[in-house]
Coordinates of C-alpha atoms and ligand atoms in Angstrom, one line a residue:
X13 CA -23.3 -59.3 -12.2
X14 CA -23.4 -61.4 -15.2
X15 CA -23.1 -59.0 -18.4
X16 CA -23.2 -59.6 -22.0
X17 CA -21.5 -56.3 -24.2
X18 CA -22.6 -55.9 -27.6
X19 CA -19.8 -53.8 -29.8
X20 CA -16.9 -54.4 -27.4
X21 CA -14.9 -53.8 -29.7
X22 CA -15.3 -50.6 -30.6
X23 CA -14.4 -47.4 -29.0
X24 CA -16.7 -46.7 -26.6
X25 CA -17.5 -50.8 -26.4
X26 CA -14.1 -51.6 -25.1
X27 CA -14.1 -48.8 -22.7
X28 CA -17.4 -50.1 -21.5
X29 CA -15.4 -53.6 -21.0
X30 CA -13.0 -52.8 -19.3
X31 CA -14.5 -50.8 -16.4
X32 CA -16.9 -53.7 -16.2
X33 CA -14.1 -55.9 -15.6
X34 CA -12.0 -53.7 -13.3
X35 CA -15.5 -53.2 -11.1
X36 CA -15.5 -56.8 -10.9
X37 CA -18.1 -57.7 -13.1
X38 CA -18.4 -61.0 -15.3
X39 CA -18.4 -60.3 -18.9
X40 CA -19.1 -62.0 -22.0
X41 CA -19.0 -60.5 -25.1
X42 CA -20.8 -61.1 -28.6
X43 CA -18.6 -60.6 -31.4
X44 CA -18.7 -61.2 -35.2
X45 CA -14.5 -62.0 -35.2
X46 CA -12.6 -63.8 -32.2
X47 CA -9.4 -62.4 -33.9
X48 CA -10.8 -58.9 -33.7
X49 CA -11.8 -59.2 -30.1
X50 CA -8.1 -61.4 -29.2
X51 CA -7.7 -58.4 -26.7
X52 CA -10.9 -58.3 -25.1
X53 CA -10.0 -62.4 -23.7
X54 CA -6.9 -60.8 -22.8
X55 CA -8.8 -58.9 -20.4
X56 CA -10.7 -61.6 -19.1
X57 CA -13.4 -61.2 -20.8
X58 CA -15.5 -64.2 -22.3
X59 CA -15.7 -64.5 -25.7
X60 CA -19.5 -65.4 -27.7
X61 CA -19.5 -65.4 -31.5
X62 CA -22.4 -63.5 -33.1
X63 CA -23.8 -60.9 -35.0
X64 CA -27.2 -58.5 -34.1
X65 CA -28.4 -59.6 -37.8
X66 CA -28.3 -63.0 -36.8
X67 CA -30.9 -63.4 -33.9
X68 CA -30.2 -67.4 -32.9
X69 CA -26.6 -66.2 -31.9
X70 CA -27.8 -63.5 -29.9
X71 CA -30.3 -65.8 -28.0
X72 CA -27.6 -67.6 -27.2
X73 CA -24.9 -65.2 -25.9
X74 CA -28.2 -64.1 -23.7
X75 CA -28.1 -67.4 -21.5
X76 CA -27.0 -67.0 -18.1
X77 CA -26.8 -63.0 -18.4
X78 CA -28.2 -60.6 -15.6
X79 CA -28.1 -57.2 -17.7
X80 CA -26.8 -56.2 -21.4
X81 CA -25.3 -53.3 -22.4
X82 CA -25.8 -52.5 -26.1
X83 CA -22.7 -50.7 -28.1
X84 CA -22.8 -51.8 -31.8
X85 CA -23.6 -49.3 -34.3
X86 CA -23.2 -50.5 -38.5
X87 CA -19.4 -49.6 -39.4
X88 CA -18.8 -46.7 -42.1
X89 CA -16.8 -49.2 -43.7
X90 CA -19.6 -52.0 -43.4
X91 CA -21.4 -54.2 -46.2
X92 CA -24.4 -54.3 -43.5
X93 CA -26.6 -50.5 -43.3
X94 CA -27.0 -48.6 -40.3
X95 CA -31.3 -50.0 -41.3
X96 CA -29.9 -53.4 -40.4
X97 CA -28.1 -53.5 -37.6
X98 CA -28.9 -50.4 -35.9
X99 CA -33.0 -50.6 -36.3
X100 CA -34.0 -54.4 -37.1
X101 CA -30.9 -55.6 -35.2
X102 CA -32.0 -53.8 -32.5
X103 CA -35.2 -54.6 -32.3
X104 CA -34.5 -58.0 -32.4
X105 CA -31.9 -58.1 -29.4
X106 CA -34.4 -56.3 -27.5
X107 CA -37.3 -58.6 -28.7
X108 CA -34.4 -61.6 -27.4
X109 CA -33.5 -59.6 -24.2
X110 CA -37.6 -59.6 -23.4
X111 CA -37.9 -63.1 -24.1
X112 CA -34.9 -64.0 -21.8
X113 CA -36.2 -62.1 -18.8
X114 CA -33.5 -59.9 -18.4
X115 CA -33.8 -57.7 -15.8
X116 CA -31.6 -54.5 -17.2
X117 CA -30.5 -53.4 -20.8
X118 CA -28.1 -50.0 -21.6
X119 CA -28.6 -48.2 -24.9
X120 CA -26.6 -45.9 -26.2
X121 CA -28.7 -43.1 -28.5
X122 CA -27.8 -39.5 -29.5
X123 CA -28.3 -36.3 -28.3
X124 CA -31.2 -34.4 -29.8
X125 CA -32.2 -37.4 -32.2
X126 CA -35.9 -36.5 -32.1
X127 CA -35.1 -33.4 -33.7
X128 CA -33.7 -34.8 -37.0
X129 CA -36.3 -36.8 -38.9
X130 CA -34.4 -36.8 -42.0
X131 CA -31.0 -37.9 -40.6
X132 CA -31.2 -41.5 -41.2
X133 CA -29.2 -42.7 -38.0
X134 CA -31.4 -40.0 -35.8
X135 CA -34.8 -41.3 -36.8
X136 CA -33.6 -44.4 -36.0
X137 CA -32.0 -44.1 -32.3
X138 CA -35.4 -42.0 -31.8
X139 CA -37.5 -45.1 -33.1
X140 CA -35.3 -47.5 -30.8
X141 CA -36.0 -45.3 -27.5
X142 CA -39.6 -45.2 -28.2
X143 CA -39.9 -49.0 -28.9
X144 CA -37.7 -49.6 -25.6
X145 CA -39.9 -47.9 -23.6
X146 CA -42.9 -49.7 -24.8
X147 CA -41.1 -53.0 -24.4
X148 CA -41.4 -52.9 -21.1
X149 CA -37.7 -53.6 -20.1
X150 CA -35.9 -52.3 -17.2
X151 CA -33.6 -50.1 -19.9
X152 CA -31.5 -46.9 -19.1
X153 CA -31.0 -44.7 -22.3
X154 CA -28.0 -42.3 -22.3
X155 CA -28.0 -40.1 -25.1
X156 CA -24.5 -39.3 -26.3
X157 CA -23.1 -35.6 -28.2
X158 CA -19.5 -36.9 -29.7
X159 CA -16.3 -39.1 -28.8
X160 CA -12.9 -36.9 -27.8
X161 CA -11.6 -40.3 -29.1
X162 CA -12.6 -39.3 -32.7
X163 CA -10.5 -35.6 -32.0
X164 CA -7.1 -36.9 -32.3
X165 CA -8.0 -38.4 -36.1
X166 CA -10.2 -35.0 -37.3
X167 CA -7.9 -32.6 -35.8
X168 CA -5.0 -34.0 -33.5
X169 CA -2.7 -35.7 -36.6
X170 CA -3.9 -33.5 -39.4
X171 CA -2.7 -30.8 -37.4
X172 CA 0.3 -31.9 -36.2
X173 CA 1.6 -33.7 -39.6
X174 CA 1.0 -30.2 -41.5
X175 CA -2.1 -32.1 -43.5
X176 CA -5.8 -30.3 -44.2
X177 CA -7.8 -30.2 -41.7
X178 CA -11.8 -30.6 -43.1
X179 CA -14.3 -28.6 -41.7
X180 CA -17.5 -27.8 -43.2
X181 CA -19.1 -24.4 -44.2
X182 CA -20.7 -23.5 -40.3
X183 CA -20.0 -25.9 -37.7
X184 CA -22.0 -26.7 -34.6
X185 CA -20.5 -26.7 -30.9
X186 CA -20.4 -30.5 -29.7
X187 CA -20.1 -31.1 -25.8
X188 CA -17.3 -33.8 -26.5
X189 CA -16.9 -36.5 -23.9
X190 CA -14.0 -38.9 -23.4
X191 CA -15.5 -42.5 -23.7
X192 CA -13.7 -43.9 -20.7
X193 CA -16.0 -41.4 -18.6
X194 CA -19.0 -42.5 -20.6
X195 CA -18.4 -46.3 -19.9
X196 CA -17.8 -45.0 -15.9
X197 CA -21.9 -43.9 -16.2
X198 CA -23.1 -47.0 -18.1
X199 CA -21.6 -49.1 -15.1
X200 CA -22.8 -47.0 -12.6
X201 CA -26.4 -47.3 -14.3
X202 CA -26.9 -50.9 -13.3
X203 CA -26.6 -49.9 -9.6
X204 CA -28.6 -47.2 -9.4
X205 CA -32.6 -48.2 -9.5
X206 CA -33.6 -44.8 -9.7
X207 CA -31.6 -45.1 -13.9
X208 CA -34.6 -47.7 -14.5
X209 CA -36.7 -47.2 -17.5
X210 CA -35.1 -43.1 -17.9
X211 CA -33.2 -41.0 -19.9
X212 CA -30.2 -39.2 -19.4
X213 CA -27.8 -37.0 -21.3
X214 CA -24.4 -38.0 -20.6
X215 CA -21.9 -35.2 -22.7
X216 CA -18.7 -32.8 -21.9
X217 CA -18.2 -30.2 -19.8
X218 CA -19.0 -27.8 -22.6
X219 CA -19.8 -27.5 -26.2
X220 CA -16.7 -26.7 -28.6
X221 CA -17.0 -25.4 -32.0
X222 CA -14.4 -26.8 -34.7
X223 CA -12.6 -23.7 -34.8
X224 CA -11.9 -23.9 -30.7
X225 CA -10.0 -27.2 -31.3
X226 CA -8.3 -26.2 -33.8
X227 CA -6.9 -23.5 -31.8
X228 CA -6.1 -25.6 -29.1
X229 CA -4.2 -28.3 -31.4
X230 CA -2.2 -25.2 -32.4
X231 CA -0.9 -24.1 -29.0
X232 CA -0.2 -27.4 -28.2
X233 CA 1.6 -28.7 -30.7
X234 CA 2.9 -25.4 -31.9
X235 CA 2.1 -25.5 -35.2
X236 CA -0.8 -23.7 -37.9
X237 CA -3.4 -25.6 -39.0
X238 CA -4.3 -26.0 -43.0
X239 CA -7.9 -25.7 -42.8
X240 CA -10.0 -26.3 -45.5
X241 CA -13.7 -25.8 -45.3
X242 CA -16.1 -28.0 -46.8
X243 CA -19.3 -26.5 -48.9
X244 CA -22.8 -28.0 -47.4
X245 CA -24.1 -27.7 -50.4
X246 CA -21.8 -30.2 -52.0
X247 CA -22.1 -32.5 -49.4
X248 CA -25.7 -32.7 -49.5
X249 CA -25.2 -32.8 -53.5
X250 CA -22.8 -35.9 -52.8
X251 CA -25.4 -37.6 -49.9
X252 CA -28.3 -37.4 -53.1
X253 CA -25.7 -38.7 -55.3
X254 CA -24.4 -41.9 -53.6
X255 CA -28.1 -42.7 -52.8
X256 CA -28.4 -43.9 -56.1
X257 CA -26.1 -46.6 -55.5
X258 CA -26.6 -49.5 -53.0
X259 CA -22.6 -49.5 -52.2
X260 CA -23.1 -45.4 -51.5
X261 CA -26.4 -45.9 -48.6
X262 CA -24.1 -46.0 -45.7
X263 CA -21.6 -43.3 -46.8
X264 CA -24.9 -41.3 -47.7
X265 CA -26.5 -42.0 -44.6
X266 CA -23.3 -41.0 -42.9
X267 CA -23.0 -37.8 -44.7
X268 CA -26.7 -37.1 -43.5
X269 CA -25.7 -36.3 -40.2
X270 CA -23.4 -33.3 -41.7
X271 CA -26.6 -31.6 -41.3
X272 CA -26.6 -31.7 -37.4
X273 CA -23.1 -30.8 -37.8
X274 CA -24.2 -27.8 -40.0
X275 CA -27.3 -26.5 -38.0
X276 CA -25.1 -24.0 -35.5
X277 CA -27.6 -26.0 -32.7
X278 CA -25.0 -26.7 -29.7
X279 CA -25.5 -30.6 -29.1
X280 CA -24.9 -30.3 -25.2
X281 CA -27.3 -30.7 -22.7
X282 CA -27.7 -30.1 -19.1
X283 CA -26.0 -32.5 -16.6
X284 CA -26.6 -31.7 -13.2
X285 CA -29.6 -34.3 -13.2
X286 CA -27.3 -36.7 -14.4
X287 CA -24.2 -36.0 -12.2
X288 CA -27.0 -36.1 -9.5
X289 CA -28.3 -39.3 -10.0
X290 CA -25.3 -41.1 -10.7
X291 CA -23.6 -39.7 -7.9
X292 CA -20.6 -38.3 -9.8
X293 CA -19.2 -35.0 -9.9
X294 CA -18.8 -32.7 -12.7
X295 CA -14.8 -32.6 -11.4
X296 CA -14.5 -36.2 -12.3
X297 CA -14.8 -35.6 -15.8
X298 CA -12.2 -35.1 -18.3
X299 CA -12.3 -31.9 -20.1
X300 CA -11.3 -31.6 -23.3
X301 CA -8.7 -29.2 -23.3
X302 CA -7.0 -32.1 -20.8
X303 CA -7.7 -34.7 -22.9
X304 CA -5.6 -33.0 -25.7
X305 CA -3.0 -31.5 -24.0
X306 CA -2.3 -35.5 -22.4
X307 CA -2.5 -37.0 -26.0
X308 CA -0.3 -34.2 -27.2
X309 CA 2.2 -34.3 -24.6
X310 CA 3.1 -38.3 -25.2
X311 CA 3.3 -37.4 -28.8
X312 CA 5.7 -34.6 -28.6
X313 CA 7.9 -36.7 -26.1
X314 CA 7.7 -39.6 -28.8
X315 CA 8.8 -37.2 -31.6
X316 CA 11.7 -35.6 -29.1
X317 CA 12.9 -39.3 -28.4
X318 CA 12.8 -40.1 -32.4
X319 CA 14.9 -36.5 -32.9
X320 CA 17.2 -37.7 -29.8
X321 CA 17.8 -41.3 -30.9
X322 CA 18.4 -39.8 -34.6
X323 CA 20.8 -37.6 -33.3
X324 CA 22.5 -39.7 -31.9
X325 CA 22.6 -42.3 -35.0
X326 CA 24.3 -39.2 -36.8
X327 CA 26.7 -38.6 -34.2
X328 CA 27.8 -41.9 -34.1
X329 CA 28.6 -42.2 -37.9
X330 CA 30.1 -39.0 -37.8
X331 CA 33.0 -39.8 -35.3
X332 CA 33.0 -43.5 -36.9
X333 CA 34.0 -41.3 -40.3
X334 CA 36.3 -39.2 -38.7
X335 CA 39.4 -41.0 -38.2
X336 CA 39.4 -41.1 -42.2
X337 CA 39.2 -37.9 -42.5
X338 CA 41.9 -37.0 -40.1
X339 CA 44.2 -39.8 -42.4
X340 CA 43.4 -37.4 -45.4
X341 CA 43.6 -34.3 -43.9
X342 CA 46.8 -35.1 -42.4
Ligands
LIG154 N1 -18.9 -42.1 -32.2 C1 -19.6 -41.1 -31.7 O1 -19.2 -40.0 -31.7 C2 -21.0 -41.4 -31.1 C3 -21.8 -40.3 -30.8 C4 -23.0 -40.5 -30.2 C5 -23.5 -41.8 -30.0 N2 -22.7 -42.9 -30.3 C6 -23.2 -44.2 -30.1 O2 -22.3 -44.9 -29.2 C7 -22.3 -46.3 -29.5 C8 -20.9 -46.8 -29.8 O3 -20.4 -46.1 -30.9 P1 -18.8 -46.3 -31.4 O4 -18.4 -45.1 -32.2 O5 -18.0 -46.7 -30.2 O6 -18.9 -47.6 -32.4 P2 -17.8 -48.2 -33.3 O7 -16.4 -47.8 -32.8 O8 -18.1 -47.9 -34.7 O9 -18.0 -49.7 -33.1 C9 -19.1 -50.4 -33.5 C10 -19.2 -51.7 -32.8 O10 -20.4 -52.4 -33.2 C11 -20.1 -53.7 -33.7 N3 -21.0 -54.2 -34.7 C12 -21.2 -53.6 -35.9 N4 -22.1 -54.3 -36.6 C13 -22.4 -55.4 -35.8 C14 -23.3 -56.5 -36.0 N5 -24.0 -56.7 -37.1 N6 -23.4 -57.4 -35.0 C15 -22.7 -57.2 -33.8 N7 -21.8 -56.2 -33.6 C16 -21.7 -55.3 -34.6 C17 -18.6 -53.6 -34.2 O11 -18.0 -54.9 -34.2 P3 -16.9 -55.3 -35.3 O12 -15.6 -55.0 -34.6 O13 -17.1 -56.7 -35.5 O14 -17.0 -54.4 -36.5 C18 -18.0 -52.7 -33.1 O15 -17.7 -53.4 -32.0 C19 -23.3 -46.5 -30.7 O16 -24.5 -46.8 -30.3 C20 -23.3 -45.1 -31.4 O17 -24.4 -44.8 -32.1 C21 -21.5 -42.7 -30.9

């Protein structure tokens, strides 16, 4: 199968690429910088140049393509809003994708977004389901809870380099899921006909709150964390206060979703549908406790080679001094 991946180059897009490539699939993928995206022709992947909030070079990339499998999402550190690419980008490369006759499209939305109107991002993956499943398209929407990816960041190096570790006032349990898993159910989606024009919730094993990684980055990497907790009412005072400014909308939007972060709601869902359809096991999935104690256990081998290899340095210099000092003790 022919398929075109929009935001390969992010971190579930890549993972998305790769399995694609290792199932034996064709892929081309749009992307706003070939420099960027060096690694993804690496991987024999093809290479279009484009950008969802320029519709002729998605129309394009869209020639010769059997299925599409949307991963872009506007970037924190973006001039572009999450309004532009992620609602009328969207709805233009679906608008594109109809008019191509493409036969199957992949979406990735967010657990529970119907149930946050005022969380920009939310309203907005909620609009997108509803207007894919008017288009008429052969879609499959899998509604995500959180990236174990983003863990090692938040928790994993602030822990482990003695740094604060930010969390805010109440925190909600988030059934984490490794994206390399994720990208294992989008693939499998465009085999399965029974994924057609359905949604699925595709998370972790189990919801964690912040205060259960924490403890796990502790035993792992033996060391206390410096937590420091985050008032919601001054992030919500600093989301009205960036609103004021153009250059503050997507920090402020971003800040938004602090308040599904703050509701205590668990974002987790049931999966046994899911595993069930897919034909997966729950087994097959990487929990998270795993998924740390593997990043972990590279890192502290790392830091024991740098201790080794420094030792060794200062071994070396020492017996290079020494045969002065035996000529002056002598
Ligand atoms: N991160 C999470 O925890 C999480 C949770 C639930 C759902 N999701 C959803 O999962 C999907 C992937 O998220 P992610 O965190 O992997 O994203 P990400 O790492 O932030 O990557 C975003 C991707 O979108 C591309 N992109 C941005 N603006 C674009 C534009 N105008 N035209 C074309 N491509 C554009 C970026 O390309 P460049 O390299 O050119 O910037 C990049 O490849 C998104 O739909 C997101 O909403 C994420």
């Amino acid at each position: 199968m022919k398929i075109l991946i929009i935001g390969a180059t992010g971190t579930l897009g890549r993972q998305v690429v790769r399995r694609a490539i290792d199932e034996g699939h064709e892929v081309r993928c749009l992307v706003r910088s070939r420099k960027r995206a060096a690694f993804l022709k690496e991987w024999g992947a093809e290479l279009a140049g484009g950008d969802l909030c320029y519709p002729e070079t998605v129309a394009e990339a869209l020639v010769g393509v059997d299925a599409v499998i949307d991963a872009a999402t506007a970037r924190a550190t973006d001039s572009l809003s999450i309004r532009q690419v992620d609602w009328e980008g969207k709805v233009a490369l679906i608008q594109a994708v109809q008019a191509a006759n493409i036969s199957r499209f992949i979406f990735f939305s967010i657990l529970n977004a119907d149930k946050y109107p005022d969380v920009p991002l939310m309203e907005i993956k909620r609009c997108t389901e509803l207007f894919l499943a008017e288009s008429g398209i052969n879609y499959t929407v899998l509604q995500l809870a959180g990236f174990m990816q983003g863990l090692i960041g938040q928790y994993g190096i602030p822990v482990l380099e003695g740094q604060p570790v930010w969390v805010t006032g109440e925190s909600s349990p988030i059934a984490y899921m490794d994206t390399q898993d994720i990208a294992k159910f989008a693939i499998r989606a465009l085999e399965i006909p029974e994924t057609e024009k359905r949604t699925f919730p595709v998370v972790g094993t189990r919801a964690w709150s912040a205060e259960e990684i924490i403890a796990v980055c502790e035993r792992l990497s033996r060391k206390t964390a410096r937590v420091t907790r985050m008032p919601m009412g001054l992030l919500r005072f600093m989301r009205r206060t960036l609103r004021f400014f153009q250059w503050g909308w997507n920090v402020s939007d971003r800040l938004a979703f602090t308040e599904v972060l703050a509701s205590g709601k668990p974002l987790t869902a049931p999966m046994e549908e899911t595993y069930q359809v897919f034909g997966f096991e729950i087994g097959d999935t990487t929990t998270l406790e795993s998924y740390l104690e593997e990043y972990f256990s590279r890192i502290m081998k790392k830091l024991k080679e740098i201790d080794y290899e420094k030792n060794k340095a200062k071994e070396k210099k020492k017996n290079k001094r020494s045969p002065f000092k035996k000529a002056n003790s002598q």
